[in-house]
PDB file of C-alpha atoms in Angstrom:
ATOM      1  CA  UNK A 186      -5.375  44.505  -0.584  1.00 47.00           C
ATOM      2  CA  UNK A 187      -3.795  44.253   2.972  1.00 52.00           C
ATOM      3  CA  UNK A 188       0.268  44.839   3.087  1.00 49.00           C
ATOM      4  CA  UNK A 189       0.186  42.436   6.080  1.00 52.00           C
ATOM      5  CA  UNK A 190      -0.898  39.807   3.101  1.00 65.00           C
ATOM      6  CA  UNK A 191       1.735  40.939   0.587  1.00 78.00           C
ATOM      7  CA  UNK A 192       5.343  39.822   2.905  1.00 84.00           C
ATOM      8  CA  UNK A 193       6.940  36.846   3.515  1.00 83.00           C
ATOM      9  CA  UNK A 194       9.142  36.578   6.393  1.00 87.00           C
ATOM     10  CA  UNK A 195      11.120  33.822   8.288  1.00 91.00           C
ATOM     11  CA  UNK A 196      13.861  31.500   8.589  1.00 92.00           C
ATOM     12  CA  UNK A 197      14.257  29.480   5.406  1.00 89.00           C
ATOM     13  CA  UNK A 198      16.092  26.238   4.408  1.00 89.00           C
ATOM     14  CA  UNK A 199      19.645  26.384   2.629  1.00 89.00           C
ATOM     15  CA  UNK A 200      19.942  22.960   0.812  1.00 84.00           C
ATOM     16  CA  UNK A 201      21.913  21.567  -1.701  1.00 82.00           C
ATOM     17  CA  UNK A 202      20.899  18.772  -3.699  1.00 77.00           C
ATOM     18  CA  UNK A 203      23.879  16.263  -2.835  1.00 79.00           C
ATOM     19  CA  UNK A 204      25.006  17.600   0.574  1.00 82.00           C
ATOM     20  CA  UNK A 205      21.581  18.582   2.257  1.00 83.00           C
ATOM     21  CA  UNK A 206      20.665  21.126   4.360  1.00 87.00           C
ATOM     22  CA  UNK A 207      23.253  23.625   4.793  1.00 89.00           C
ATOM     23  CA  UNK A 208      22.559  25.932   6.940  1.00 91.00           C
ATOM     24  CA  UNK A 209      19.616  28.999   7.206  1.00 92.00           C
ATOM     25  CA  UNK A 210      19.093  31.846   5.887  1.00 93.00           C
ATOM     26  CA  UNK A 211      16.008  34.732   7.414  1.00 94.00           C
ATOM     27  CA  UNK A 212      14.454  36.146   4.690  1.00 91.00           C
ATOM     28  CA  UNK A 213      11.810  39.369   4.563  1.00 91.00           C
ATOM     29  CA  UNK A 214      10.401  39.939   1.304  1.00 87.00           C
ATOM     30  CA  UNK A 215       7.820  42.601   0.462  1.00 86.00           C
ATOM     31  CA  UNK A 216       5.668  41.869  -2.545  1.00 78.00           C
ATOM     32  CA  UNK A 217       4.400  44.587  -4.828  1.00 73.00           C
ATOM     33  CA  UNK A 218       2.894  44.291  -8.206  1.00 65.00           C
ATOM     34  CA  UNK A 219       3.048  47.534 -10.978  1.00 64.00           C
ATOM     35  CA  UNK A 220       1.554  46.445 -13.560  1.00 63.00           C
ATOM     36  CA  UNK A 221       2.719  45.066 -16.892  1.00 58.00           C
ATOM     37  CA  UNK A 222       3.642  47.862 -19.048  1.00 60.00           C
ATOM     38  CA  UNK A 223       6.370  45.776 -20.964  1.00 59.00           C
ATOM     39  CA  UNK A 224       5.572  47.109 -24.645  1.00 58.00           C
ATOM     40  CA  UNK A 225       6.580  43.779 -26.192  1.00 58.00           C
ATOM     41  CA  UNK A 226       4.182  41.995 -24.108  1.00 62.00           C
ATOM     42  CA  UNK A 227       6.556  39.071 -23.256  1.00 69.00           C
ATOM     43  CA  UNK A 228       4.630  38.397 -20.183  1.00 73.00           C
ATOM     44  CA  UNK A 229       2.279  36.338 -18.742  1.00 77.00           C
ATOM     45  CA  UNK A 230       0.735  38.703 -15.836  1.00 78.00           C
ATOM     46  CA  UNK A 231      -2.190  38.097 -14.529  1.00 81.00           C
ATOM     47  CA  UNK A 232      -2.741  34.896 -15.447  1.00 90.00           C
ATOM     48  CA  UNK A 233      -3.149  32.098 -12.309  1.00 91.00           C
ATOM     49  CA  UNK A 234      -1.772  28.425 -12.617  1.00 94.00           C
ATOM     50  CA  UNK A 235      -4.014  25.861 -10.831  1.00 93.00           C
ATOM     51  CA  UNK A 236      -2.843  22.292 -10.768  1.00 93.00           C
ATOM     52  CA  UNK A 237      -6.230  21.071  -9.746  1.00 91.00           C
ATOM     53  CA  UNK A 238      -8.658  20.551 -12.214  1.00 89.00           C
ATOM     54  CA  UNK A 239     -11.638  21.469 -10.735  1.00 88.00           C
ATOM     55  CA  UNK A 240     -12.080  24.742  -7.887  1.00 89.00           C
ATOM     56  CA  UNK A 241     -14.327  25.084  -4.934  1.00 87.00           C
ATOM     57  CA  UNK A 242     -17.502  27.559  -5.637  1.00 86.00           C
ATOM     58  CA  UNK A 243     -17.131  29.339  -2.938  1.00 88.00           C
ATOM     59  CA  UNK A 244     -14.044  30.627  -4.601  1.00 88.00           C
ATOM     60  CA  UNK A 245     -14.078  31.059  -7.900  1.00 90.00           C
ATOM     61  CA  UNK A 246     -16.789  30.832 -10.967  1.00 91.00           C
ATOM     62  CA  UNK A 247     -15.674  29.143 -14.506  1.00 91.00           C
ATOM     63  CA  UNK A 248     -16.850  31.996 -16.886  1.00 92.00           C
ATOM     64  CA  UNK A 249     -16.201  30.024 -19.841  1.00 92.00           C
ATOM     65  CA  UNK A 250     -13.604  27.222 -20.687  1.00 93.00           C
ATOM     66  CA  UNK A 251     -11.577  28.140 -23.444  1.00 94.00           C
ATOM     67  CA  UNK A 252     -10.200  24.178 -24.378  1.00 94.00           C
ATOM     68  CA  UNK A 253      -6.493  22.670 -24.437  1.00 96.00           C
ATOM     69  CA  UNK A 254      -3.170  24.710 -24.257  1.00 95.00           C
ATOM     70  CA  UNK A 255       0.309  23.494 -24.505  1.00 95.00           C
ATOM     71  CA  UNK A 256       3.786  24.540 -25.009  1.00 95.00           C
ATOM     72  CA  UNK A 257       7.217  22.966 -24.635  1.00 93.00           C
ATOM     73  CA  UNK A 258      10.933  24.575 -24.276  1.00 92.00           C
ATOM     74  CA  UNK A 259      13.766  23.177 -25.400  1.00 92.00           C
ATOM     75  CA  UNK A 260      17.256  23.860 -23.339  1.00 90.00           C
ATOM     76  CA  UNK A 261      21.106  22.570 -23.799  1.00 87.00           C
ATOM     77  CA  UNK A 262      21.581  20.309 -20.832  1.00 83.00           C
ATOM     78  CA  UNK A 263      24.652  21.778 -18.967  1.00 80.00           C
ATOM     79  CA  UNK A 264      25.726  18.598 -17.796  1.00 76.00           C
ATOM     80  CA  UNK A 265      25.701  16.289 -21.049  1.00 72.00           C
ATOM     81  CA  UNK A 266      28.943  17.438 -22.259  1.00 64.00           C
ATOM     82  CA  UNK A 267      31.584  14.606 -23.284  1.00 59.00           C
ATOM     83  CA  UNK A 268      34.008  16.419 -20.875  1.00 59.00           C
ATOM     84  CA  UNK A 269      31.528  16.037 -17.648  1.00 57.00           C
ATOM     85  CA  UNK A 270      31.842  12.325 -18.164  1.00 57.00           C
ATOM     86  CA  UNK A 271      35.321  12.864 -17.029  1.00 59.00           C
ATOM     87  CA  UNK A 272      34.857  15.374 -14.365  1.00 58.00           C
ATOM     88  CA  UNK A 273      31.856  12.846 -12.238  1.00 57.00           C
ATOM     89  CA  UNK A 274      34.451  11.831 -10.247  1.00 54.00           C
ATOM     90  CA  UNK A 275      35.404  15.428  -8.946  1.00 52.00           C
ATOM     91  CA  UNK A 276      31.716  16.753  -9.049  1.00 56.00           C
ATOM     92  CA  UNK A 277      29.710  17.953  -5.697  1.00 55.00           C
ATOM     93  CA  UNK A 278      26.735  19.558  -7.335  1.00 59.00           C
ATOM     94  CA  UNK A 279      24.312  19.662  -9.881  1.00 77.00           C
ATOM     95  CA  UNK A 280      23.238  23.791  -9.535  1.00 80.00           C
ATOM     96  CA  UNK A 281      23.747  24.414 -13.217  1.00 82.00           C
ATOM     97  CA  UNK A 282      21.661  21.723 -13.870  1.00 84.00           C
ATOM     98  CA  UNK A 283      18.736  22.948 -11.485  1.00 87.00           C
ATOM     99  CA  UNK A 284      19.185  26.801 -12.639  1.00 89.00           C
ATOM    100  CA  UNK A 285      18.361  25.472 -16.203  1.00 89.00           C
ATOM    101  CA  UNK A 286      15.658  23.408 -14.498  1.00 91.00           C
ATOM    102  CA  UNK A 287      14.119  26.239 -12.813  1.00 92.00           C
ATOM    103  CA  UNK A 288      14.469  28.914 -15.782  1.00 93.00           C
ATOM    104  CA  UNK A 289      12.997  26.349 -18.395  1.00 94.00           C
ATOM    105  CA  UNK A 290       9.756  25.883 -16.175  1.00 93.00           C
ATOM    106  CA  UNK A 291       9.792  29.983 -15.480  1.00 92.00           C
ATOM    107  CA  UNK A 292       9.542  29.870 -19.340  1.00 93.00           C
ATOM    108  CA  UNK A 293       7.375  27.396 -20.283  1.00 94.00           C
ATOM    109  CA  UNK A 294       4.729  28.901 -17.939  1.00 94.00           C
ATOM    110  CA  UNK A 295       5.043  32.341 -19.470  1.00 92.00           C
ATOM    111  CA  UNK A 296       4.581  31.138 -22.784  1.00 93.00           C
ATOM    112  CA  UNK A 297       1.696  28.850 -22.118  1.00 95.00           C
ATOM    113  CA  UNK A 298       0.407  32.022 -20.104  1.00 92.00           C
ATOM    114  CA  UNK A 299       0.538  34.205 -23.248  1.00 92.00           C
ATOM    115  CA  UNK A 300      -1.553  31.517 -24.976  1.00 93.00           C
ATOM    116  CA  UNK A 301      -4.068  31.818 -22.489  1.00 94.00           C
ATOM    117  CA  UNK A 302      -4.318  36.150 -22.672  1.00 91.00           C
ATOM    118  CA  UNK A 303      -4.089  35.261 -26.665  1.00 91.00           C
ATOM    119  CA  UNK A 304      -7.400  33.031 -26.151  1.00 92.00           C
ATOM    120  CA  UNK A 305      -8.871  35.639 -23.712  1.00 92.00           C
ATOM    121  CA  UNK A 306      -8.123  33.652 -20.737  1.00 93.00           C
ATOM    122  CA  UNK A 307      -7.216  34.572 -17.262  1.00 92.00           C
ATOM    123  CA  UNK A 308      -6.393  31.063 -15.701  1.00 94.00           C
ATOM    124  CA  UNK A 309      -4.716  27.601 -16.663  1.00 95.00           C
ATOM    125  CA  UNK A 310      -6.549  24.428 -15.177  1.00 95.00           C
ATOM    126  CA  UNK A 311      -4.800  21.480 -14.366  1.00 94.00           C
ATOM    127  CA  UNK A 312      -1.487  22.425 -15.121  1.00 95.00           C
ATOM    128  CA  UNK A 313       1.157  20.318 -14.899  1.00 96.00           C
ATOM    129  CA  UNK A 314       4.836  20.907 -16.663  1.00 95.00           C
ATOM    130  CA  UNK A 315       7.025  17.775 -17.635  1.00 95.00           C
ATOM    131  CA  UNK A 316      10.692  17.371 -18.109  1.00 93.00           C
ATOM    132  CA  UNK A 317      12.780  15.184 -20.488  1.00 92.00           C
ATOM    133  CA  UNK A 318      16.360  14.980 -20.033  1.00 87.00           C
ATOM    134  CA  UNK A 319      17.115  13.865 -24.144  1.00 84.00           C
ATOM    135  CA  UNK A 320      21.437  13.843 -23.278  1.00 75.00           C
ATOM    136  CA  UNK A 321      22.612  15.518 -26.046  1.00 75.00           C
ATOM    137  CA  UNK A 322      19.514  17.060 -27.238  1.00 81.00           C
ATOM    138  CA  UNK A 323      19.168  19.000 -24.221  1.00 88.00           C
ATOM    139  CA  UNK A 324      16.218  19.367 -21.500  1.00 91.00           C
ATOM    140  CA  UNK A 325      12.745  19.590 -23.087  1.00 93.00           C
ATOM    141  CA  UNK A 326       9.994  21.021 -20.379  1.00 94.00           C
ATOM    142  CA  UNK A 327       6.136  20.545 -21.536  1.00 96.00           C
ATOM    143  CA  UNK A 328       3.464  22.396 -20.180  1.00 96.00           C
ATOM    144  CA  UNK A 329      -0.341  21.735 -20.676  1.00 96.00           C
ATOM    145  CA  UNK A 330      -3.128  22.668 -18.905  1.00 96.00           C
ATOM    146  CA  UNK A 331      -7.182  24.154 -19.695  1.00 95.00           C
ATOM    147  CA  UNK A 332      -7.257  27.476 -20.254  1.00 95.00           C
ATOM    148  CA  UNK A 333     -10.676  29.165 -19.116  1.00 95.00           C
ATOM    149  CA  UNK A 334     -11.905  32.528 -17.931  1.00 94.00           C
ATOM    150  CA  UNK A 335     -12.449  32.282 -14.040  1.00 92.00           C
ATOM    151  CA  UNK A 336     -14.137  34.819 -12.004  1.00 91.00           C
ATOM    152  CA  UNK A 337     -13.996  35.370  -8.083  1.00 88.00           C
ATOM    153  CA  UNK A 338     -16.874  34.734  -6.317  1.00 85.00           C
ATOM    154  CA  UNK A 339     -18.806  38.025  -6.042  1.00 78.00           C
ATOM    155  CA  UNK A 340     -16.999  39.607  -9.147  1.00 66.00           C
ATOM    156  CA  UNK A 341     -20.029  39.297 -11.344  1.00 56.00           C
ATOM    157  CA  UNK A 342     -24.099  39.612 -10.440  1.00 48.00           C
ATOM    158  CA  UNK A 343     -25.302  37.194  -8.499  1.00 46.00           C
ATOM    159  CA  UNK A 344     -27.449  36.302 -10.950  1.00 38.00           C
ATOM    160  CA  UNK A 345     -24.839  34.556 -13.325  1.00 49.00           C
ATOM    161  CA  UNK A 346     -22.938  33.184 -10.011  1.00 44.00           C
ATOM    162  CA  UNK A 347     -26.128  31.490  -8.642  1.00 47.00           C
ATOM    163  CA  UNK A 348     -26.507  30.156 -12.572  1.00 50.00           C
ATOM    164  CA  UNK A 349     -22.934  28.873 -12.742  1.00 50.00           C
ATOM    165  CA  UNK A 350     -22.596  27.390  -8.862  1.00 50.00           C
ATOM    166  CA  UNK A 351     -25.757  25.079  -9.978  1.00 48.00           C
ATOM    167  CA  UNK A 352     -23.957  24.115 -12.838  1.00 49.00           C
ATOM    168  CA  UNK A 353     -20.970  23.312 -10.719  1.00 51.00           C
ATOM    169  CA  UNK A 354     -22.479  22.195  -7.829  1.00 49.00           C
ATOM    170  CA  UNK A 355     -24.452  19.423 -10.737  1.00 49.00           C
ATOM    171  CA  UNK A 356     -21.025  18.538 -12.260  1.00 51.00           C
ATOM    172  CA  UNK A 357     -19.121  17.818  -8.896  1.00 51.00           C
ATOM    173  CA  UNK A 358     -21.867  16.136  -6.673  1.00 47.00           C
ATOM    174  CA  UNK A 359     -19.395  16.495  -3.769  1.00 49.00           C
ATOM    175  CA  UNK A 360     -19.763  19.850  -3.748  1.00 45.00           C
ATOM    176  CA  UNK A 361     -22.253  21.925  -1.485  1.00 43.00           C
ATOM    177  CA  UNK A 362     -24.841  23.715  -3.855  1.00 38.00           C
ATOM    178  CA  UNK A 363     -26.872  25.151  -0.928  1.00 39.00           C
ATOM    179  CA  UNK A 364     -23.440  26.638   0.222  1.00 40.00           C
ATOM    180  CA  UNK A 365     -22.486  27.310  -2.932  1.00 41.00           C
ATOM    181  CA  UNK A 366     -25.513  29.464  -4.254  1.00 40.00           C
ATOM    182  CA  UNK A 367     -25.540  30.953  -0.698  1.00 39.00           C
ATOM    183  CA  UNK A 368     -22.110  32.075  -0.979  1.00 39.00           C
ATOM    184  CA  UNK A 369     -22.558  33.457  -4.757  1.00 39.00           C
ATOM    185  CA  UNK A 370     -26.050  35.033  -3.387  1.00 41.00           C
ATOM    186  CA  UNK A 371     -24.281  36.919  -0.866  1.00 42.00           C
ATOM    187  CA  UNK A 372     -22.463  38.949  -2.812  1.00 38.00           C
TER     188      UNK A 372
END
């Protein structure tokens, strides 16, 4: 792959969720993958979230659709203790809250990711991830999604890519299939 595809730079945002924007902050960040050679395989890697349900052919291929996976994570709500109800007055933000927020859905998609490599997957379709704020239960976060084996376009012979952009292309009439069987031809 290209390294000019692999950095983010720019001026990004500062914001706080009860003052606003804050300020901004510039930012270069170079990405670069190893590899997952954590031996207790508490990863997800290498498996891709979609929230759509369905992908353009020209894209990607569903190899095979492996059926329903969920998960849900349960969290203590930093913010549901009987002395907060006291301190509301006094408080000017709710970060604790959002770090638990952002570290439950981190979770949740890992583990519904290791489903997936468990099933033989290497994608999640229509994902979505839900959170319930139950007080003193804590924060639950539910994930669900299809898990399926996708393929890029030109990753397999054209043969089985022609095969599957038909079937596609027949599901989702909105789709192309001359442009889709082109594109899986041309590889």
């Amino acid at each position: 792959s290209n390294d000019k595809d692999l950095i983010i730079d720019g001026w990004f945002p500062l914001f706080d969720t009860v003052r606003g924007l804050r300020g901004s902050i510039k930012v270069t960040v170079k990405l670069q993958f190893l590899g997952n050679d954590n031996p207790f395989r508490d990863s997800s890697a290498g498996v891709q979230f979609f929230s759509a349900s369905t992908l353009s052919p020209k894209c990607f291929v569903i190899h095979e659709i492996l059926g329903f996976v969920e998960d849900l994570v349960v969290e203590d709500d930093p913010e549901s203790s009987w002395q907060d109800y006291f301190r509301k007055a006094n408080k000017s933000s709710n970060d604790s809250r959002l770090k638990v927020l952002y570290n439950l859905s981190a979770e949740v998609r890992r583990e519904l990711g290791k489903k997936v490599i468990e099933a033989g997957g290497n994608a999640v379709l229509a994902y979505s991830v839900h959170f319930d704020i139950e007080g003193a239960s804590g924060i639950v976060a539910r994930a669900n999604g299809t898990a399926c084996r996708l393929l890029k376009v030109g990753e397999e012979s054209s043969i089985v890519n022609i095969n599957a952009a038909h079937v596609a292309a027949a599901a989702n009439p909105e789709w192309d299939s001359a442009v889709a069987v082109q594109t899986s031809a041309e590889s």
